[in-house]
C-alpha positions as MATLAB code, in Angstrom:
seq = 'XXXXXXXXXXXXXXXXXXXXXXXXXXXXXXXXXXXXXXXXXXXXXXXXXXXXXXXXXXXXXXXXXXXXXXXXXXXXXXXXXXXXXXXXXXXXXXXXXXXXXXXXXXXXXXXXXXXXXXXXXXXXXXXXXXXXXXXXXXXXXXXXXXXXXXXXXXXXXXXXXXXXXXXXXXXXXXXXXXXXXXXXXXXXXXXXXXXXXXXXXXXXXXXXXXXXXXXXXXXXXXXXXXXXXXXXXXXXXXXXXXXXXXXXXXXXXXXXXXXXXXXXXXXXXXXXXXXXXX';
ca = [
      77.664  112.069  104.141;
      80.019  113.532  106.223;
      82.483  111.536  108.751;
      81.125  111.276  112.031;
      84.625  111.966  113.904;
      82.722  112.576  117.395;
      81.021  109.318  117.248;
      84.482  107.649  116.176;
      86.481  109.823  119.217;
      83.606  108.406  121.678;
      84.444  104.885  120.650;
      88.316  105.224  120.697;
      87.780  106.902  124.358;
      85.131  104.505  125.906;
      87.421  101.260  124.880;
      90.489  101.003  126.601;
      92.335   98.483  124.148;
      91.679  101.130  121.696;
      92.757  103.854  123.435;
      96.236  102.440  124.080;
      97.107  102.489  120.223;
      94.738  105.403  119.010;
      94.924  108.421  121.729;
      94.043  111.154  119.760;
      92.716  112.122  116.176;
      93.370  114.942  113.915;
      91.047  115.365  111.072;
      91.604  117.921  107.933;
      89.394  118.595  104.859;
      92.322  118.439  102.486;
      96.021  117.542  102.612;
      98.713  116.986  100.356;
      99.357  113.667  101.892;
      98.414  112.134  105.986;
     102.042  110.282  105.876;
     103.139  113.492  105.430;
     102.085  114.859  108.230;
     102.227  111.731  110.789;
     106.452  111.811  109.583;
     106.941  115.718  110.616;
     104.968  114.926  113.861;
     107.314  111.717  114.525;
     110.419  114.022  113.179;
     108.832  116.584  116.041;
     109.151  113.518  118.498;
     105.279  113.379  119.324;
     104.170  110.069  121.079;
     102.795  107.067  118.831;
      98.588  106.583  118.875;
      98.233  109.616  116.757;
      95.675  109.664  113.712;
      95.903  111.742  110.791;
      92.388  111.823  108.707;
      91.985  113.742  105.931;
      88.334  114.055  103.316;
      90.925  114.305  100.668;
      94.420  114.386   99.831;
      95.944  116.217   97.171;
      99.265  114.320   96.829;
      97.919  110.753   98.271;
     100.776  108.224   98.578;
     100.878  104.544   97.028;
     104.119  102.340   97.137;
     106.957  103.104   94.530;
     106.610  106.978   94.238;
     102.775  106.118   92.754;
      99.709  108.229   94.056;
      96.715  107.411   95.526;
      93.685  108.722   93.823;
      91.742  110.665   97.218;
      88.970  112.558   95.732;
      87.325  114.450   98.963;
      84.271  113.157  100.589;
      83.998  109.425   99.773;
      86.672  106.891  100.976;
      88.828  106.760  104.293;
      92.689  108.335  104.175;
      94.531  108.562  107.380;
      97.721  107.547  108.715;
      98.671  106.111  112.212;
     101.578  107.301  113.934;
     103.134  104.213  115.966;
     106.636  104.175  118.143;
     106.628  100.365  118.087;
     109.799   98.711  120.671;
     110.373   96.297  117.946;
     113.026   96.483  115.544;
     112.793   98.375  112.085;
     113.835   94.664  111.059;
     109.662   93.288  111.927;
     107.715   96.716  110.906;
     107.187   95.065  107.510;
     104.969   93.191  109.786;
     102.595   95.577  110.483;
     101.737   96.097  107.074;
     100.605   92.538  106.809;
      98.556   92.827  110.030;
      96.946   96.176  108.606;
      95.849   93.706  106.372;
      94.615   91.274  107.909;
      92.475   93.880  110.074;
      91.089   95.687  106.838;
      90.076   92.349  105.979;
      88.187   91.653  108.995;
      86.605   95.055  109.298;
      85.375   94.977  105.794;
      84.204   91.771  106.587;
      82.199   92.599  109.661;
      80.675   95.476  108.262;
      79.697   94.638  104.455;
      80.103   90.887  104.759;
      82.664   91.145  101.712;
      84.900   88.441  101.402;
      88.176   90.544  100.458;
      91.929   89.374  100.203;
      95.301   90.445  100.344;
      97.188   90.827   97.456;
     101.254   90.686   98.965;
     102.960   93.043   99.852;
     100.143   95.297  101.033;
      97.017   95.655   98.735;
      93.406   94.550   99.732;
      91.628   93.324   96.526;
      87.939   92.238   95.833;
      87.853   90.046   92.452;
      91.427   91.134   91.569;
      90.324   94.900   91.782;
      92.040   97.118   94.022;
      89.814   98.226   97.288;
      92.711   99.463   99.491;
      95.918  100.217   99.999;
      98.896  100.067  102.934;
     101.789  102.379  103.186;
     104.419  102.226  105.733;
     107.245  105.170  105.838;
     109.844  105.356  108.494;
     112.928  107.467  109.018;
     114.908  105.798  110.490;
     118.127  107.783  112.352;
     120.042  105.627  113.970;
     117.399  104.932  116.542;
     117.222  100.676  117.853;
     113.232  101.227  117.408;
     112.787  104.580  115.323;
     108.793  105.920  114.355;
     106.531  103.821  112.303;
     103.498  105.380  109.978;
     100.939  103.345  108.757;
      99.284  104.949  105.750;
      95.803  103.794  104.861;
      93.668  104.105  101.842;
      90.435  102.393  101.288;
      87.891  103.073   98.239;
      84.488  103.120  100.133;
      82.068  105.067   98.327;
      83.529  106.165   95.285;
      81.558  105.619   91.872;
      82.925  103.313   88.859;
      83.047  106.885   86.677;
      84.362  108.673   89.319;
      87.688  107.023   89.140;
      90.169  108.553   86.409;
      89.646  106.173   83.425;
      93.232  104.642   83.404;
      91.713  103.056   87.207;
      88.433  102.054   86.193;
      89.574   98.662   85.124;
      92.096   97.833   88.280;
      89.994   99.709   90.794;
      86.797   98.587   93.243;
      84.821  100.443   95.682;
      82.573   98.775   98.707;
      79.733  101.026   97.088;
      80.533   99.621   94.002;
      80.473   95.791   95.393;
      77.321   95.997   97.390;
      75.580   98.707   95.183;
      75.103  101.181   98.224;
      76.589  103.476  100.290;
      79.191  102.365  103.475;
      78.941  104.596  106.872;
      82.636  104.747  106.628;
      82.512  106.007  110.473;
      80.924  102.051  110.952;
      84.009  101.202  108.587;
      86.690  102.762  110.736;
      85.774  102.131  113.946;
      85.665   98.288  113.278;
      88.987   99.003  111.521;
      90.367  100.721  115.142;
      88.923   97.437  116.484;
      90.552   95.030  114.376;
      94.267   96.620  114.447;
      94.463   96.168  118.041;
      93.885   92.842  118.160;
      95.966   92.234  114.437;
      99.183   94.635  116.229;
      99.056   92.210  118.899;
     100.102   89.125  116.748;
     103.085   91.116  115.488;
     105.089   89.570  118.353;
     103.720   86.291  117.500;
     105.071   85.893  114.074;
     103.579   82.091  113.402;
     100.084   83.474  114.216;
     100.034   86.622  112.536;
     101.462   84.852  108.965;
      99.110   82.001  109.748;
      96.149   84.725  109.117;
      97.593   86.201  106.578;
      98.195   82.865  104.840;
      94.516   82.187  104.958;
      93.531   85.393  103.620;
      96.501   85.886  100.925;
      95.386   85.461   97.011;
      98.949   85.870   95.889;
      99.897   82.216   97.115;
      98.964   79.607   94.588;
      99.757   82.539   91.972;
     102.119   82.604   89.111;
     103.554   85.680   89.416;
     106.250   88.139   87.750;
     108.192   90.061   90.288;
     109.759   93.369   90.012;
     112.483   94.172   92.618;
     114.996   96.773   92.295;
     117.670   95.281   90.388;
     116.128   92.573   88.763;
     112.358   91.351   87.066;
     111.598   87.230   86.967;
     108.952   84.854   87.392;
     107.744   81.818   89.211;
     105.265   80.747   91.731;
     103.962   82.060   94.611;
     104.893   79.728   97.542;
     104.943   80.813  101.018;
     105.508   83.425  103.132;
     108.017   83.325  105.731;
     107.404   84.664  109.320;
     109.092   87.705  108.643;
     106.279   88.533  105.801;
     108.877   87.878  103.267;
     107.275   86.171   99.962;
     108.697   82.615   98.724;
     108.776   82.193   94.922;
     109.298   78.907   93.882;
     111.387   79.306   90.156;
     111.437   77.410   87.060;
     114.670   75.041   88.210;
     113.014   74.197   91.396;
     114.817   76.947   93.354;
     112.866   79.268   95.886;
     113.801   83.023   96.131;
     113.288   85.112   98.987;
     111.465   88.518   98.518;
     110.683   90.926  101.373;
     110.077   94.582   99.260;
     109.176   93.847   95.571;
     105.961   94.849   93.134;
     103.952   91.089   92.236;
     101.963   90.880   89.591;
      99.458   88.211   89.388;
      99.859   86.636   85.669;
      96.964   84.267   85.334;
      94.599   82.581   87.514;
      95.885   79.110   87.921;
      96.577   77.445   91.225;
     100.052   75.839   91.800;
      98.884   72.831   94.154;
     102.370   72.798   95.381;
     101.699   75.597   97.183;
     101.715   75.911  100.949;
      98.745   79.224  100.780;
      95.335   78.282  101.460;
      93.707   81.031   99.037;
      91.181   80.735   96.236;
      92.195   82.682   93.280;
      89.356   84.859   92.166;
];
């Protein structure tokens, strides 16, 4: 079924929380990529609250130079053009409120229990349902552009995933064995990043959700960072969204960009996080 982008533009326009951080949306049948797009506008110096929604993308982006898989028609792809005041230093942040509000909307709408797998994955029974981007340039500017890029697998098929996803990806059609209005799905969404955006200048609260929604913590983990690949525990998070691993001598290590892999699903008591493993 096709998105109902009148019925989401009515919502956005009638609710004035909304409107502040969503003021106008652009929708496309295809792209090569929404970030894409929502960077050139922001290199154009267009205001933040802009929406880029595409049916598909040809050249979908994932974190680490990895594509995400947007056949046309069935999921959501669309990126958010923001010009937050706040340092580059807190827009990890915002990835980890995106989050939190994909977890809530999901929630709300399907009454799936889904769960953030750090830095910026949403994951239903360890399978991939969604996906955060952020991309900046900065330029020498105190606050420079922000886009949030979002992906979420909503009505996809099991067989119409490539093969080499089939066993690491999830759909909601797939977890409730129907179809999602993804116009339902995104509005909510719209709904739930205003009031998640808000917490970004309350740290304490904002990691406090996350914390209770996070199924990395607990999790022995092998972490792949630029320079370097170890392992440990999960621990914490601190309230700049950076991940605590707790190491094999005891010591903790401090990662804020890094790829986590879960290795097995055993529970460190030690651990500060509040999540069930799946």
């Amino acid at each position: 079924m096709a998105l109902d982008l009148e019925r989401i533009e009515k919502h956005c326009r009638s609710h004035t929380k909304v409107r502040e951080w969503v003021r106008e949306i652009m929708m496309f049948d295809r792209v090569d990529s929404t970030n894409r797009i929502a960077l050139e506008m922001a290199s154009q110096g267009l205001p933040g609250g802009i929406v880029i929604l595409a049916e598909a993308q040809e050249k979908g982006k994932g974190r680490l130079g990895r594509e995400w898989f947007s056949p046309e028609g069935m999921n959501l792809y669309f990126s958010l053009l923001l010009r937050p005041y706040q340092p580059a230093r807190d827009f990890p942040l915002y990835s980890l409120a995106t989050s939190v509000a994909l977890i809530e909307a999901i929630q709300r709408t399907t009454g799936l229990a889904v769960q953030i797998k750090w830095p910026n994955d949403v994951v239903l029974e360890d399978k991939k349902l969604a996906g955060i981007l952020l991309e900046s340039e900065v330029r020498g500017e105190q606050s420079p552009p922000l886009v949030v890029g979002v992906g979420v697998n909503v009505n996809i098929g099991l067989t119409d995933f490539p093969p080499e996803l089939q066993k690491s990806a999830t759909s909601l059609r797939i977890a409730l064995g129907r179809p999602v209005d993804r116009a339902d799905l995104l509005i909510e969404l719209f709904n739930q990043l205003v009031e998640q955006y808000r917490l970004v200048d309350d740290k304490a609260l904002l990691i406090q959700a996350v914390r209770q929604h996070c199924q990395t913590l607990g999790r022995r983990v092998r972490v792949q960072t630029a320079r370097q690949e170890f392992e440990g525990w999960a621990e914490d998070l601190q309230e700049d969204g950076a991940l605590l691993i707790r190491m094999g001598d005891g010591n903790q290590r401090r990662i804020l960009v890094g790829d986590v892999t879960h290795l097995r699903e055993v529970k460190d008591p030690s651990a500060h996080g509040r999540s069930t493993p799946a």
